[in-house]
PDB file of C-alpha atoms in Angstrom:
ATOM      1  CA  THR A   1     -41.808  71.411  81.818  1.00 47.00           C
ATOM      2  CA  MET A   2     -40.834  70.759  78.249  1.00 51.00           C
ATOM      3  CA  SER A   3     -43.471  67.989  77.966  1.00 56.00           C
ATOM      4  CA  ALA A   4     -45.956  70.818  77.384  1.00 59.00           C
ATOM      5  CA  TYR A   5     -44.321  71.268  73.977  1.00 59.00           C
ATOM      6  CA  THR A   6     -44.833  67.692  72.753  1.00 65.00           C
ATOM      7  CA  GLY A   7     -46.406  67.102  69.363  1.00 71.00           C
ATOM      8  CA  ALA A   8     -45.805  70.451  67.680  1.00 77.00           C
ATOM      9  CA  TRP A   9     -42.888  72.444  66.325  1.00 83.00           C
ATOM     10  CA  LYS A  10     -41.587  75.078  68.740  1.00 85.00           C
ATOM     11  CA  TYR A  11     -38.810  77.637  68.372  1.00 87.00           C
ATOM     12  CA  ILE A  12     -36.906  77.268  71.658  1.00 88.00           C
ATOM     13  CA  VAL A  13     -33.959  79.510  72.534  1.00 90.00           C
ATOM     14  CA  GLY A  14     -31.745  79.420  75.616  1.00 89.00           C
ATOM     15  CA  VAL A  15     -29.548  82.446  76.332  1.00 90.00           C
ATOM     16  CA  GLN A  16     -26.807  82.884  78.925  1.00 87.00           C
ATOM     17  CA  ASP A  17     -25.432  86.363  79.537  1.00 87.00           C
ATOM     18  CA  ALA A  18     -22.978  87.407  82.265  1.00 85.00           C
ATOM     19  CA  THR A  19     -25.453  86.866  85.117  1.00 90.00           C
ATOM     20  CA  THR A  20     -28.702  85.328  83.860  1.00 92.00           C
ATOM     21  CA  GLN A  21     -30.135  82.433  81.843  1.00 90.00           C
ATOM     22  CA  TYR A  22     -33.224  83.068  79.703  1.00 92.00           C
ATOM     23  CA  LEU A  23     -35.665  80.682  78.004  1.00 92.00           C
ATOM     24  CA  TYR A  24     -37.697  81.833  74.996  1.00 92.00           C
ATOM     25  CA  VAL A  25     -40.423  79.838  73.221  1.00 90.00           C
ATOM     26  CA  ASN A  26     -41.700  81.030  69.843  1.00 89.00           C
ATOM     27  CA  GLY A  27     -39.996  84.387  70.320  1.00 90.00           C
ATOM     28  CA  SER A  28     -41.462  85.113  73.775  1.00 92.00           C
ATOM     29  CA  LEU A  29     -39.536  85.126  77.057  1.00 94.00           C
ATOM     30  CA  ILE A  30     -40.909  82.315  79.241  1.00 93.00           C
ATOM     31  CA  THR A  31     -38.590  82.433  82.245  1.00 93.00           C
ATOM     32  CA  SER A  32     -35.229  83.640  83.493  1.00 94.00           C
ATOM     33  CA  SER A  33     -32.945  82.659  86.352  1.00 93.00           C
ATOM     34  CA  ALA A  34     -29.799  84.081  87.918  1.00 94.00           C
ATOM     35  CA  ALA A  35     -26.818  81.997  86.817  1.00 86.00           C
ATOM     36  CA  THR A  36     -23.165  82.587  86.059  1.00 80.00           C
ATOM     37  CA  ILE A  37     -20.928  80.496  83.829  1.00 74.00           C
ATOM     38  CA  THR A  38     -17.200  80.904  84.272  1.00 72.00           C
ATOM     39  CA  ALA A  39     -14.454  80.296  81.741  1.00 68.00           C
ATOM     40  CA  SER A  40     -13.688  77.009  83.507  1.00 70.00           C
ATOM     41  CA  SER A  41     -17.311  75.782  83.339  1.00 66.00           C
ATOM     42  CA  THR A  42     -17.987  72.555  81.460  1.00 70.00           C
ATOM     43  CA  LEU A  43     -21.134  72.738  79.369  1.00 66.00           C
ATOM     44  CA  TYR A  44     -23.114  69.906  77.839  1.00 69.00           C
ATOM     45  CA  ILE A  45     -25.889  70.222  75.316  1.00 67.00           C
ATOM     46  CA  CYS A  46     -28.449  67.417  75.425  1.00 67.00           C
ATOM     47  CA  SER A  47     -31.523  67.146  73.277  1.00 65.00           C
ATOM     48  CA  GLY A  48     -34.007  64.342  73.298  1.00 63.00           C
ATOM     49  CA  LEU A  49     -33.230  63.190  76.824  1.00 61.00           C
ATOM     50  CA  ALA A  50     -36.367  62.608  78.893  1.00 61.00           C
ATOM     51  CA  ALA A  51     -36.808  62.102  82.629  1.00 62.00           C
ATOM     52  CA  GLY A  52     -35.068  58.996  83.910  1.00 63.00           C
ATOM     53  CA  ALA A  53     -32.221  59.338  81.371  1.00 61.00           C
ATOM     54  CA  LYS A  54     -34.268  57.772  78.565  1.00 64.00           C
ATOM     55  CA  TRP A  55     -33.952  59.036  75.009  1.00 65.00           C
ATOM     56  CA  ASN A  56     -37.075  60.181  73.235  1.00 63.00           C
ATOM     57  CA  ALA A  57     -37.784  60.974  69.589  1.00 67.00           C
ATOM     58  CA  THR A  58     -36.676  64.562  69.122  1.00 70.00           C
ATOM     59  CA  ARG A  59     -36.589  66.207  65.708  1.00 73.00           C
ATOM     60  CA  MET A  60     -34.799  69.487  65.087  1.00 76.00           C
ATOM     61  CA  GLY A  61     -35.377  71.682  62.092  1.00 80.00           C
ATOM     62  CA  SER A  62     -32.670  74.179  62.982  1.00 80.00           C
ATOM     63  CA  PHE A  63     -29.870  74.250  65.540  1.00 82.00           C
ATOM     64  CA  GLN A  64     -27.593  77.238  66.092  1.00 86.00           C
ATOM     65  CA  ILE A  65     -24.938  78.161  68.649  1.00 85.00           C
ATOM     66  CA  TYR A  66     -23.698  81.726  68.992  1.00 87.00           C
ATOM     67  CA  ASN A  67     -20.568  82.949  70.748  1.00 86.00           C
ATOM     68  CA  ARG A  68     -22.507  85.769  72.409  1.00 89.00           C
ATOM     69  CA  ALA A  69     -25.865  86.348  74.085  1.00 89.00           C
ATOM     70  CA  LEU A  70     -28.570  87.242  71.572  1.00 91.00           C
ATOM     71  CA  SER A  71     -30.871  90.163  72.325  1.00 93.00           C
ATOM     72  CA  THR A  72     -34.639  89.777  72.530  1.00 93.00           C
ATOM     73  CA  THR A  73     -34.872  91.649  69.211  1.00 94.00           C
ATOM     74  CA  GLU A  74     -32.485  89.187  67.517  1.00 94.00           C
ATOM     75  CA  ILE A  75     -34.412  86.192  68.897  1.00 93.00           C
ATOM     76  CA  THR A  76     -37.692  87.644  67.623  1.00 94.00           C
ATOM     77  CA  GLN A  77     -36.141  88.340  64.197  1.00 93.00           C
ATOM     78  CA  ASN A  78     -34.819  84.754  63.952  1.00 92.00           C
ATOM     79  CA  TYR A  79     -38.223  83.368  64.997  1.00 92.00           C
ATOM     80  CA  ASN A  80     -40.035  85.480  62.404  1.00 93.00           C
ATOM     81  CA  VAL A  81     -37.662  84.285  59.650  1.00 91.00           C
ATOM     82  CA  LEU A  82     -38.095  80.574  60.529  1.00 88.00           C
ATOM     83  CA  LYS A  83     -41.717  80.332  61.717  1.00 87.00           C
ATOM     84  CA  THR A  84     -43.417  79.848  58.347  1.00 88.00           C
ATOM     85  CA  ARG A  85     -40.991  77.054  57.454  1.00 86.00           C
ATOM     86  CA  PHE A  86     -42.337  75.032  60.398  1.00 80.00           C
ATOM     87  CA  GLY A  87     -45.964  76.184  60.394  1.00 80.00           C
ATOM     88  CA  LEU A  88     -45.679  78.316  63.514  1.00 78.00           C
TER      89      LEU A  88
END
């Protein structure tokens, strides 16, 4: 659960490629799951929403959306560039 990341800065990246979703934390792959998004899919991005549809205090230091799936190498490079800014 994401509650394990409370109280400290984390670099969290979600990636969707043609067949799989990936979750990275601080440049490391945490989990992956088979999933397909079609051109007709409706996507929502929510941040700061806790269990029970209650908003919590979320702070973001950086937020980026790409029009393609990033590679593990690109995620690691981005993490290494940003980590000192946030004391990671």
